[in-house]
Amino acid sequence: MPVSSAYRPEPRFFDLGGEYGDAVRPADFPQTILRYRNDRAAAQVGLDTLTPDEWIAHFGRFEPLPGQPGAVAMRYHGHQFRTYNPDLGDGRGFLAAQMRDSSDRLLDLGTKGSGQTPWSRKADGRLTLKGGVREILAAEMLETLNVPTCRILSLIETGEDLERGDEPSPTRSVVMVRLSHSHVRFGTFQRAAYFQRADQIETLIEHVRSLYHPQVAPGDAPGLLGAVVAASARLTARWIAAGFVHGVLNTDNLNVTGESFDYGPWRFLPHYEPGFTAAYFDQFGLYAFARQPEAVFWNLTQFAGCLKLVADAGALTQALNGFGAAYIAELRAAFLMRLGVRSLGEAADQRLVDVSLALLREGGEAMRWEPLFFDWFGGFASSERALRGPRRDLYQGEAFDAFRFALFEHEPDRPERLEHPVFAAAEPEEMRIDEVEAIWAAIAADDDWRPLRAKLERLAAVRDALA
């Protein structure tokens, strides 16, 4: 049996029809070499029982899974660096399938590098192997840090040599499959609004409401906006607490469920640097680390503008303006989670956020982002471990005293987690660019996948420790 009893197909986006996507054929690749298979994610949707040949058939040649109608390239527009582009859409990927997971969420199987579509705009529709490896690393690290994220399900090398201007060429190619909680983007609504299709906006509202935000009443566009605002605030706060820079926060890269996806030029902060950017082409720092909340809010205003075709502008504005308070509340919760302590109330929790950022700022390059949260996880329960560790000399002075006082006000949350072997290590698992490049160099030079596998095993241990 190719799929398990946990597999529950439910291809709901396909029901919307041809005005929302185009049926496409995947590329015919010269080779299909399996490089990465995420059985942990596959098990959640009943696909972990696929044999190696079946896996290649469904995720390399894209033979439809049972109960799935075939591939569709989704239609959408978007603001790219705040310039509107009506010529977007799935240009090198498609929606391959939808199914329910073990938590009854509707999930998508979306591709990247699967060939040209009507929206490719002269591009080759392919993905580099390095790009696929980087997507795996970003998604795995974000999941480890409890950031809502897609998961990379599959990576299959395709035997084509690609020419790229921003990396050594020719370079190896791959087709990727991600498991994501909706690929309906803000830009999906923007396309309908661009053509003044109020009927399509209403259809999309009901589609998104019923499948992803069922607590919202039918027809309640401001209520749906409020739900998307809340989910987006949570995502943004967790990016910040993780020290993550997405790199390209265009309206076609944000979805209606508040789940992070599409990892191109991402980076994790080496240390506190508000103006840190991930994309070399972000010359004005539009999507810099500290500007991400601003960028997400700007994108939400574009989404809200689409809904004005069918809803009262005043009610939409009220829902949109809830972002600021939601983001601050989510940031407090995210910092508490990262430090492994319990809430003491809004004022005390905010003080802990403020002094944590102050300590990171005062510490400069020596105070790396991730080690602070690792050293002091559990608050007072980690004080001896932190003050005997490799960064003990950094933990002194007024900024540190303020941090320690605020942290020790809070009780540890499940301090037994500190007994996990992960916390016996001197250093945390990070995702700095030099390690990312070293992992890729081993693959590029010697086809050595061991450093990638070892990194993923270590991240799995951290997830187990923080569970």
GROMACS .gro file of C-alpha atoms in nm:
model
  467
    1MET     CA    1   0.000   0.000   0.000
    2PRO     CA    2   0.176   0.320  -0.114
    3VAL     CA    3   0.023   0.546   0.151
    4SER     CA    4  -0.072   0.474   0.511
    5SER     CA    5  -0.415   0.493   0.672
    6ALA     CA    6  -0.311   0.837   0.804
    7TYR     CA    7  -0.317   0.975   0.449
    8ARG     CA    8  -0.632   1.186   0.402
    9PRO     CA    9  -0.640   1.367   0.067
   10GLU     CA   10  -0.845   1.685   0.047
   11PRO     CA   11  -0.756   1.894  -0.260
   12ARG     CA   12  -0.963   2.200  -0.176
   13PHE     CA   13  -0.774   2.472  -0.366
   14PHE     CA   14  -0.829   2.279  -0.687
   15ASP     CA   15  -1.205   2.322  -0.637
   16LEU     CA   16  -1.170   2.698  -0.695
   17GLY     CA   17  -1.122   2.647  -1.067
   18GLY     CA   18  -0.912   2.781  -1.350
   19GLU     CA   19  -0.933   3.149  -1.253
   20TYR     CA   20  -0.707   3.084  -0.953
   21GLY     CA   21  -0.449   2.852  -1.106
   22ASP     CA   22  -0.335   2.679  -1.422
   23ALA     CA   23  -0.295   2.306  -1.477
   24VAL     CA   24   0.071   2.240  -1.559
   25ARG     CA   25   0.302   1.952  -1.641
   26PRO     CA   26   0.622   1.902  -1.441
   27ALA     CA   27   0.957   1.902  -1.615
   28ASP     CA   28   1.095   1.575  -1.744
   29PHE     CA   29   1.425   1.554  -1.559
   30PRO     CA   30   1.721   1.355  -1.696
   31GLN     CA   31   1.788   1.209  -1.350
   32THR     CA   32   1.606   1.168  -1.020
   33ILE     CA   33   1.851   1.107  -0.735
   34LEU     CA   34   1.700   1.123  -0.388
   35ARG     CA   35   1.909   1.349  -0.165
   36TYR     CA   36   1.676   1.423   0.127
   37ARG     CA   37   1.365   1.257   0.258
   38ASN     CA   38   1.187   1.394   0.565
   39ASP     CA   39   0.999   1.094   0.703
   40ARG     CA   40   0.922   1.276   1.029
   41ALA     CA   41   0.715   1.531   0.835
   42ALA     CA   42   0.584   1.271   0.592
   43ALA     CA   43   0.444   1.063   0.878
   44GLN     CA   44   0.216   1.350   0.977
   45VAL     CA   45   0.033   1.319   0.646
   46GLY     CA   46   0.060   0.944   0.593
   47LEU     CA   47   0.337   0.947   0.332
   48ASP     CA   48   0.620   0.791   0.532
   49THR     CA   49   0.529   0.443   0.405
   50LEU     CA   50   0.612   0.524   0.043
   51THR     CA   51   0.882   0.298  -0.098
   52PRO     CA   52   1.193   0.464  -0.249
   53ASP     CA   53   1.056   0.409  -0.600
   54GLU     CA   54   0.716   0.550  -0.505
   55TRP     CA   55   0.881   0.853  -0.343
   56ILE     CA   56   1.070   0.926  -0.665
   57ALA     CA   57   0.756   0.873  -0.871
   58HIS     CA   58   0.551   1.122  -0.668
   59PHE     CA   59   0.817   1.382  -0.582
   60GLY     CA   60   1.058   1.351  -0.876
   61ARG     CA   61   0.825   1.274  -1.166
   62PHE     CA   62   0.515   1.407  -0.986
   63GLU     CA   63   0.279   1.127  -1.062
   64PRO     CA   64  -0.036   1.233  -0.870
   65LEU     CA   65  -0.085   1.091  -0.524
   66PRO     CA   66  -0.412   0.902  -0.464
   67GLY     CA   67  -0.711   1.134  -0.462
   68GLN     CA   68  -0.516   1.428  -0.607
   69PRO     CA   69  -0.609   1.587  -0.941
   70GLY     CA   70  -0.261   1.689  -1.059
   71ALA     CA   71  -0.040   1.996  -1.052
   72VAL     CA   72  -0.165   2.356  -1.061
   73ALA     CA   73   0.045   2.672  -1.083
   74MET     CA   74  -0.121   2.925  -0.855
   75ARG     CA   75  -0.202   3.272  -0.983
   76TYR     CA   76  -0.106   3.576  -0.775
   77HIS     CA   77   0.040   3.924  -0.796
   78GLY     CA   78   0.256   4.104  -0.544
   79HIS     CA   79   0.457   4.399  -0.428
   80GLN     CA   80   0.827   4.325  -0.468
   81PHE     CA   81   1.029   4.569  -0.259
   82ARG     CA   82   0.710   4.777  -0.258
   83THR     CA   83   0.682   4.792  -0.636
   84TYR     CA   84   0.366   4.627  -0.769
   85ASN     CA   85   0.421   4.343  -1.012
   86PRO     CA   86   0.118   4.201  -1.199
   87ASP     CA   87   0.330   3.941  -1.379
   88LEU     CA   88   0.392   3.700  -1.094
   89GLY     CA   89   0.246   3.359  -1.014
   90ASP     CA   90   0.408   3.021  -0.962
   91GLY     CA   91   0.698   3.050  -1.204
   92ARG     CA   92   0.906   2.751  -1.092
   93GLY     CA   93   0.671   2.557  -0.871
   94PHE     CA   94   0.317   2.437  -0.833
   95LEU     CA   95   0.069   2.302  -0.583
   96ALA     CA   96   0.097   1.924  -0.611
   97ALA     CA   97  -0.145   1.800  -0.345
   98GLN     CA   98  -0.341   1.883  -0.031
   99MET     CA   99  -0.416   1.658   0.265
  100ARG     CA  100  -0.502   1.666   0.634
  101ASP     CA  101  -0.230   1.611   0.893
  102SER     CA  102  -0.246   1.435   1.228
  103SER     CA  103  -0.373   1.757   1.390
  104ASP     CA  104  -0.648   1.787   1.123
  105ARG     CA  105  -0.482   2.087   0.959
  106LEU     CA  106  -0.508   2.116   0.582
  107LEU     CA  107  -0.154   2.107   0.442
  108ASP     CA  108  -0.014   2.165   0.095
  109LEU     CA  109   0.259   1.992  -0.096
  110GLY     CA  110   0.420   2.271  -0.295
  111THR     CA  111   0.718   2.241  -0.526
  112LYS     CA  112   1.016   2.452  -0.620
  113GLY     CA  113   1.233   2.389  -0.924
  114SER     CA  114   0.973   2.165  -1.090
  115GLY     CA  115   0.982   2.333  -1.432
  116GLN     CA  116   0.838   2.617  -1.631
  117THR     CA  117   0.480   2.737  -1.601
  118PRO     CA  118   0.277   3.012  -1.771
  119TRP     CA  119   0.426   3.248  -1.510
  120SER     CA  120   0.796   3.169  -1.561
  121ARG     CA  121   0.869   3.492  -1.753
  122LYS     CA  122   1.160   3.345  -1.956
  123ALA     CA  123   1.318   3.187  -1.646
  124ASP     CA  124   1.412   2.819  -1.654
  125GLY     CA  125   1.181   2.710  -1.371
  126ARG     CA  126   1.465   2.531  -1.192
  127LEU     CA  127   1.624   2.539  -0.846
  128THR     CA  128   1.992   2.504  -0.764
  129LEU     CA  129   2.103   2.227  -0.532
  130LYS     CA  130   2.262   2.486  -0.304
  131GLY     CA  131   1.930   2.669  -0.286
  132GLY     CA  132   1.755   2.347  -0.187
  133VAL     CA  133   2.011   2.268   0.084
  134ARG     CA  134   1.973   2.619   0.225
  135GLU     CA  135   1.595   2.577   0.235
  136ILE     CA  136   1.634   2.261   0.442
  137LEU     CA  137   1.868   2.433   0.689
  138ALA     CA  138   1.644   2.738   0.730
  139ALA     CA  139   1.327   2.538   0.785
  140GLU     CA  140   1.491   2.293   1.027
  141MET     CA  141   1.647   2.570   1.238
  142LEU     CA  142   1.324   2.770   1.251
  143GLU     CA  143   1.122   2.463   1.350
  144THR     CA  144   1.377   2.394   1.624
  145LEU     CA  145   1.326   2.747   1.758
  146ASN     CA  146   0.946   2.712   1.751
  147VAL     CA  147   0.892   2.952   1.461
  148PRO     CA  148   0.587   2.865   1.245
  149THR     CA  149   0.746   2.732   0.928
  150CYS     CA  150   0.699   2.508   0.631
  151ARG     CA  151   0.900   2.188   0.636
  152ILE     CA  152   1.107   2.060   0.348
  153LEU     CA  153   0.975   1.716   0.261
  154SER     CA  154   1.195   1.612  -0.029
  155LEU     CA  155   1.501   1.707  -0.230
  156ILE     CA  156   1.575   1.519  -0.551
  157GLU     CA  157   1.873   1.600  -0.771
  158THR     CA  158   1.775   1.625  -1.137
  159GLY     CA  159   2.100   1.598  -1.333
  160GLU     CA  160   2.082   1.936  -1.507
  161ASP     CA  161   2.354   2.202  -1.511
  162LEU     CA  162   2.214   2.547  -1.436
  163GLU     CA  163   2.362   2.885  -1.521
  164ARG     CA  164   2.326   3.144  -1.246
  165GLY     CA  165   2.471   3.490  -1.217
  166ASP     CA  166   2.500   3.496  -0.838
  167GLU     CA  167   2.691   3.170  -0.780
  168PRO     CA  168   2.954   2.965  -0.964
  169SER     CA  169   2.806   2.812  -1.278
  170PRO     CA  170   2.723   2.568  -1.413
  171THR     CA  171   2.574   2.438  -1.091
  172ARG     CA  172   2.373   2.133  -0.995
  173SER     CA  173   1.994   2.132  -0.999
  174VAL     CA  174   1.729   1.992  -0.770
  175VAL     CA  175   1.353   1.973  -0.732
  176MET     CA  176   1.216   2.044  -0.385
  177VAL     CA  177   0.884   1.967  -0.218
  178ARG     CA  178   0.769   2.159   0.088
  179LEU     CA  179   0.490   2.077   0.330
  180SER     CA  180   0.314   2.400   0.420
  181HIS     CA  181  -0.003   2.522   0.590
  182SER     CA  182  -0.143   2.703   0.284
  183HIS     CA  183   0.017   2.867  -0.018
  184VAL     CA  184  -0.261   3.127  -0.042
  185ARG     CA  185  -0.064   3.449  -0.033
  186PHE     CA  186  -0.153   3.811   0.026
  187GLY     CA  187  -0.071   3.838  -0.344
  188THR     CA  188  -0.348   3.588  -0.426
  189PHE     CA  189  -0.598   3.848  -0.304
  190GLN     CA  190  -0.406   4.127  -0.476
  191ARG     CA  191  -0.455   3.967  -0.814
  192ALA     CA  192  -0.832   3.952  -0.766
  193ALA     CA  193  -0.837   4.315  -0.648
  194TYR     CA  194  -0.620   4.425  -0.942
  195PHE     CA  195  -0.891   4.302  -1.179
  196GLN     CA  196  -1.165   4.447  -0.957
  197ARG     CA  197  -1.313   4.102  -0.906
  198ALA     CA  198  -1.518   4.141  -0.590
  199ASP     CA  199  -1.666   3.798  -0.657
  200GLN     CA  200  -1.320   3.641  -0.645
  201ILE     CA  201  -1.237   3.827  -0.325
  202GLU     CA  202  -1.553   3.689  -0.165
  203THR     CA  203  -1.468   3.339  -0.286
  204LEU     CA  204  -1.117   3.364  -0.144
  205ILE     CA  205  -1.246   3.498   0.188
  206GLU     CA  206  -1.476   3.200   0.231
  207HIS     CA  207  -1.209   2.957   0.114
  208VAL     CA  208  -0.952   3.089   0.363
  209ARG     CA  209  -1.199   3.142   0.647
  210SER     CA  210  -1.351   2.796   0.632
  211LEU     CA  211  -1.025   2.606   0.591
  212TYR     CA  212  -0.774   2.804   0.800
  213HIS     CA  213  -0.964   3.040   1.031
  214PRO     CA  214  -1.297   2.865   1.101
  215GLN     CA  215  -1.350   3.071   1.418
  216VAL     CA  216  -1.435   3.365   1.188
  217ALA     CA  217  -1.800   3.394   1.091
  218PRO     CA  218  -1.896   3.344   0.723
  219GLY     CA  219  -1.869   3.668   0.526
  220ASP     CA  220  -1.680   3.851   0.803
  221ALA     CA  221  -1.395   4.007   0.605
  222PRO     CA  222  -1.271   4.228   0.896
  223GLY     CA  223  -1.277   3.919   1.118
  224LEU     CA  224  -1.066   3.729   0.868
  225LEU     CA  225  -0.823   4.021   0.844
  226GLY     CA  226  -0.797   4.022   1.223
  227ALA     CA  227  -0.712   3.652   1.224
  228VAL     CA  228  -0.443   3.700   0.958
  229VAL     CA  229  -0.307   4.002   1.147
  230ALA     CA  230  -0.280   3.794   1.465
  231ALA     CA  231  -0.108   3.505   1.289
  232SER     CA  232   0.133   3.742   1.113
  233ALA     CA  233   0.216   3.919   1.441
  234ARG     CA  234   0.300   3.585   1.601
  235LEU     CA  235   0.524   3.487   1.310
  236THR     CA  236   0.707   3.819   1.307
  237ALA     CA  237   0.767   3.816   1.682
  238ARG     CA  238   0.912   3.468   1.664
  239TRP     CA  239   1.143   3.567   1.377
  240ILE     CA  240   1.276   3.846   1.596
  241ALA     CA  241   1.320   3.625   1.902
  242ALA     CA  242   1.503   3.372   1.684
  243GLY     CA  243   1.730   3.640   1.540
  244PHE     CA  244   1.610   3.548   1.192
  245VAL     CA  245   1.613   3.768   0.881
  246HIS     CA  246   1.384   3.641   0.606
  247GLY     CA  247   1.541   3.859   0.340
  248VAL     CA  248   1.254   3.904   0.094
  249LEU     CA  249   0.929   4.005   0.264
  250ASN     CA  250   0.727   4.072  -0.048
  251THR     CA  251   0.349   4.029  -0.046
  252ASP     CA  252   0.383   3.705  -0.245
  253ASN     CA  253   0.604   3.562   0.032
  254LEU     CA  254   0.352   3.603   0.315
  255ASN     CA  255   0.055   3.371   0.346
  256VAL     CA  256  -0.280   3.378   0.522
  257THR     CA  257  -0.186   3.130   0.795
  258GLY     CA  258   0.117   3.315   0.928
  259GLU     CA  259   0.361   3.040   0.840
  260SER     CA  260   0.709   3.121   0.714
  261PHE     CA  261   0.815   2.978   0.376
  262ASP     CA  262   1.023   3.042   0.064
  263TYR     CA  263   1.376   3.072   0.200
  264GLY     CA  264   1.597   3.250  -0.050
  265PRO     CA  265   1.853   3.495   0.093
  266TRP     CA  266   1.787   3.426   0.463
  267ARG     CA  267   2.031   3.472   0.750
  268PHE     CA  268   2.041   3.433   1.128
  269LEU     CA  269   2.195   3.718   1.325
  270PRO     CA  270   2.551   3.656   1.442
  271HIS     CA  271   2.495   3.925   1.705
  272TYR     CA  272   2.254   4.212   1.769
  273GLU     CA  273   2.250   4.435   1.461
  274PRO     CA  274   1.918   4.607   1.383
  275GLY     CA  275   2.024   4.700   1.029
  276PHE     CA  276   2.144   4.353   0.935
  277THR     CA  277   2.015   4.243   0.592
  278ALA     CA  278   2.011   3.899   0.433
  279ALA     CA  279   1.979   3.990   0.064
  280TYR     CA  280   2.272   4.151  -0.116
  281PHE     CA  281   2.021   4.332  -0.338
  282ASP     CA  282   1.840   4.492  -0.042
  283GLN     CA  283   2.057   4.800  -0.079
  284PHE     CA  284   1.839   5.026   0.135
  285GLY     CA  285   1.774   4.780   0.416
  286LEU     CA  286   1.400   4.762   0.353
  287TYR     CA  287   1.384   4.413   0.500
  288ALA     CA  288   1.657   4.450   0.761
  289PHE     CA  289   1.623   4.257   1.086
  290ALA     CA  290   1.461   4.531   1.296
  291ARG     CA  291   1.243   4.650   1.008
  292GLN     CA  292   1.065   4.318   0.965
  293PRO     CA  293   0.765   4.416   1.182
  294GLU     CA  294   0.726   4.731   0.974
  295ALA     CA  295   0.754   4.528   0.652
  296VAL     CA  296   0.491   4.276   0.761
  297PHE     CA  297   0.252   4.551   0.869
  298TRP     CA  298   0.297   4.727   0.534
  299ASN     CA  299   0.214   4.402   0.358
  300LEU     CA  300  -0.092   4.356   0.577
  301THR     CA  301  -0.214   4.700   0.470
  302GLN     CA  302  -0.198   4.582   0.108
  303PHE     CA  303  -0.398   4.273   0.200
  304ALA     CA  304  -0.652   4.489   0.383
  305GLY     CA  305  -0.681   4.714   0.079
  306CYS     CA  306  -0.795   4.418  -0.129
  307LEU     CA  307  -1.078   4.348   0.114
  308LYS     CA  308  -1.218   4.701   0.073
  309LEU     CA  309  -1.392   4.575  -0.240
  310VAL     CA  310  -1.634   4.383  -0.018
  311ALA     CA  311  -1.606   4.526   0.336
  312ASP     CA  312  -1.628   4.851   0.532
  313ALA     CA  313  -1.297   5.038   0.535
  314GLY     CA  314  -1.339   5.151   0.895
  315ALA     CA  315  -1.382   4.797   1.026
  316LEU     CA  316  -1.084   4.682   0.823
  317THR     CA  317  -0.870   4.965   0.959
  318GLN     CA  318  -0.963   4.871   1.313
  319ALA     CA  319  -0.862   4.510   1.251
  320LEU     CA  320  -0.539   4.616   1.083
  321ASN     CA  321  -0.445   4.845   1.370
  322GLY     CA  322  -0.446   4.551   1.607
  323PHE     CA  323  -0.109   4.445   1.470
  324GLY     CA  324   0.104   4.662   1.699
  325ALA     CA  325  -0.041   4.540   2.027
  326ALA     CA  326  -0.053   4.180   1.903
  327TYR     CA  327   0.311   4.194   1.796
  328ILE     CA  328   0.432   4.329   2.131
  329ALA     CA  329   0.235   4.065   2.321
  330GLU     CA  330   0.370   3.791   2.096
  331LEU     CA  331   0.725   3.923   2.132
  332ARG     CA  332   0.699   3.901   2.511
  333ALA     CA  333   0.570   3.544   2.481
  334ALA     CA  334   0.845   3.453   2.235
  335PHE     CA  335   1.123   3.583   2.460
  336LEU     CA  336   0.980   3.396   2.759
  337MET     CA  337   0.973   3.078   2.551
  338ARG     CA  338   1.329   3.130   2.431
  339LEU     CA  339   1.451   3.189   2.788
  340GLY     CA  340   1.249   2.902   2.930
  341VAL     CA  341   1.068   3.098   3.200
  342ARG     CA  342   0.708   3.162   3.295
  343SER     CA  343   0.509   3.481   3.260
  344LEU     CA  344   0.503   3.717   3.557
  345GLY     CA  345   0.265   3.969   3.406
  346GLU     CA  346   0.282   4.220   3.125
  347ALA     CA  347   0.510   4.476   3.294
  348ALA     CA  348   0.765   4.224   3.421
  349ASP     CA  349   0.765   4.033   3.094
  350GLN     CA  350   0.822   4.350   2.892
  351ARG     CA  351   1.107   4.448   3.123
  352LEU     CA  352   1.272   4.113   3.051
  353VAL     CA  353   1.246   4.172   2.677
  354ASP     CA  354   1.391   4.521   2.709
  355VAL     CA  355   1.688   4.422   2.924
  356SER     CA  356   1.761   4.118   2.706
  357LEU     CA  357   1.785   4.339   2.398
  358ALA     CA  358   1.992   4.594   2.593
  359LEU     CA  359   2.239   4.324   2.697
  360LEU     CA  360   2.266   4.197   2.340
  361ARG     CA  361   2.320   4.551   2.218
  362GLU     CA  362   2.581   4.636   2.483
  363GLY     CA  363   2.767   4.310   2.427
  364GLY     CA  364   2.839   4.393   2.064
  365GLU     CA  365   2.997   4.132   1.839
  366ALA     CA  366   3.122   3.930   2.136
  367MET     CA  367   2.767   3.868   2.258
  368ARG     CA  368   2.633   3.632   1.994
  369TRP     CA  369   2.254   3.607   1.968
  370GLU     CA  370   2.188   3.237   2.017
  371PRO     CA  371   2.431   3.169   2.306
  372LEU     CA  372   2.257   3.418   2.535
  373PHE     CA  373   1.931   3.224   2.517
  374PHE     CA  374   2.116   2.893   2.549
  375ASP     CA  375   2.325   2.996   2.849
  376TRP     CA  376   2.033   3.138   3.045
  377PHE     CA  377   1.758   2.896   2.945
  378GLY     CA  378   1.557   2.827   3.259
  379GLY     CA  379   1.662   3.149   3.431
  380PHE     CA  380   1.803   3.103   3.779
  381ALA     CA  381   1.826   2.727   3.722
  382SER     CA  382   2.105   2.789   3.467
  383SER     CA  383   2.302   3.051   3.659
  384GLU     CA  384   2.585   2.819   3.766
  385ARG     CA  385   2.607   2.668   3.416
  386ALA     CA  386   2.619   3.010   3.249
  387LEU     CA  387   2.868   3.169   3.491
  388ARG     CA  388   3.110   2.880   3.449
  389GLY     CA  389   3.072   2.863   3.073
  390PRO     CA  390   3.282   3.007   2.791
  391ARG     CA  391   3.101   3.343   2.803
  392ARG     CA  392   3.134   3.401   3.176
  393ASP     CA  393   3.348   3.712   3.123
  394LEU     CA  394   3.065   3.873   2.925
  395TYR     CA  395   2.820   3.835   3.210
  396GLN     CA  396   2.907   4.137   3.416
  397GLY     CA  397   2.831   4.509   3.427
  398GLU     CA  398   2.514   4.713   3.457
  399ALA     CA  399   2.340   4.575   3.150
  400PHE     CA  400   2.395   4.220   3.271
  401ASP     CA  401   2.284   4.300   3.626
  402ALA     CA  402   1.957   4.442   3.492
  403PHE     CA  403   1.909   4.133   3.274
  404ARG     CA  404   1.980   3.890   3.559
  405PHE     CA  405   1.746   4.072   3.796
  406ALA     CA  406   1.460   4.069   3.546
  407LEU     CA  407   1.527   3.707   3.449
  408PHE     CA  408   1.542   3.581   3.806
  409GLU     CA  409   1.204   3.741   3.878
  410HIS     CA  410   1.056   3.476   3.651
  411GLU     CA  411   1.019   3.114   3.756
  412PRO     CA  412   1.172   2.847   3.532
  413ASP     CA  413   0.927   2.676   3.299
  414ARG     CA  414   0.978   2.298   3.322
  415PRO     CA  415   1.338   2.317   3.453
  416GLU     CA  416   1.372   1.940   3.414
  417ARG     CA  417   1.444   2.011   3.048
  418LEU     CA  418   1.790   2.127   3.157
  419GLU     CA  419   1.875   1.765   3.232
  420HIS     CA  420   1.883   1.691   2.859
  421PRO     CA  421   2.238   1.625   2.727
  422VAL     CA  422   2.202   1.923   2.491
  423PHE     CA  423   2.250   2.158   2.786
  424ALA     CA  424   2.571   1.985   2.892
  425ALA     CA  425   2.741   2.122   2.580
  426ALA     CA  426   2.944   2.442   2.601
  427GLU     CA  427   2.798   2.583   2.281
  428PRO     CA  428   2.445   2.591   2.136
  429GLU     CA  429   2.342   2.490   1.790
  430GLU     CA  430   2.355   2.799   1.570
  431MET     CA  431   2.305   2.856   1.199
  432ARG     CA  432   2.578   3.103   1.113
  433ILE     CA  433   2.669   3.166   0.754
  434ASP     CA  434   3.018   3.014   0.780
  435GLU     CA  435   2.867   2.680   0.890
  436VAL     CA  436   2.606   2.693   0.613
  437GLU     CA  437   2.879   2.751   0.356
  438ALA     CA  438   3.092   2.470   0.502
  439ILE     CA  439   2.802   2.226   0.478
  440TRP     CA  440   2.749   2.326   0.116
  441ALA     CA  441   3.122   2.313   0.035
  442ALA     CA  442   3.139   1.948   0.143
  443ILE     CA  443   2.854   1.864  -0.095
  444ALA     CA  444   2.987   2.075  -0.382
  445ALA     CA  445   3.346   1.954  -0.359
  446ASP     CA  446   3.315   1.589  -0.255
  447ASP     CA  447   2.944   1.505  -0.268
  448ASP     CA  448   2.976   1.459   0.107
  449TRP     CA  449   2.635   1.482   0.273
  450ARG     CA  450   2.756   1.380   0.618
  451PRO     CA  451   2.792   1.735   0.756
  452LEU     CA  452   2.432   1.813   0.656
  453ARG     CA  453   2.302   1.493   0.812
  454ALA     CA  454   2.502   1.555   1.129
  455LYS     CA  455   2.365   1.908   1.158
  456LEU     CA  456   2.009   1.786   1.119
  457GLU     CA  457   2.065   1.520   1.386
  458ARG     CA  458   2.194   1.784   1.628
  459LEU     CA  459   1.896   2.007   1.559
  460ALA     CA  460   1.665   1.712   1.624
  461ALA     CA  461   1.830   1.672   1.964
  462VAL     CA  462   1.764   2.038   2.043
  463ARG     CA  463   1.398   2.000   1.945
  464ASP     CA  464   1.378   1.703   2.179
  465ALA     CA  465   1.537   1.906   2.460
  466LEU     CA  466   1.298   2.199   2.419
  467ALA     CA  467   0.983   1.991   2.371
   0.00000   0.00000   0.00000
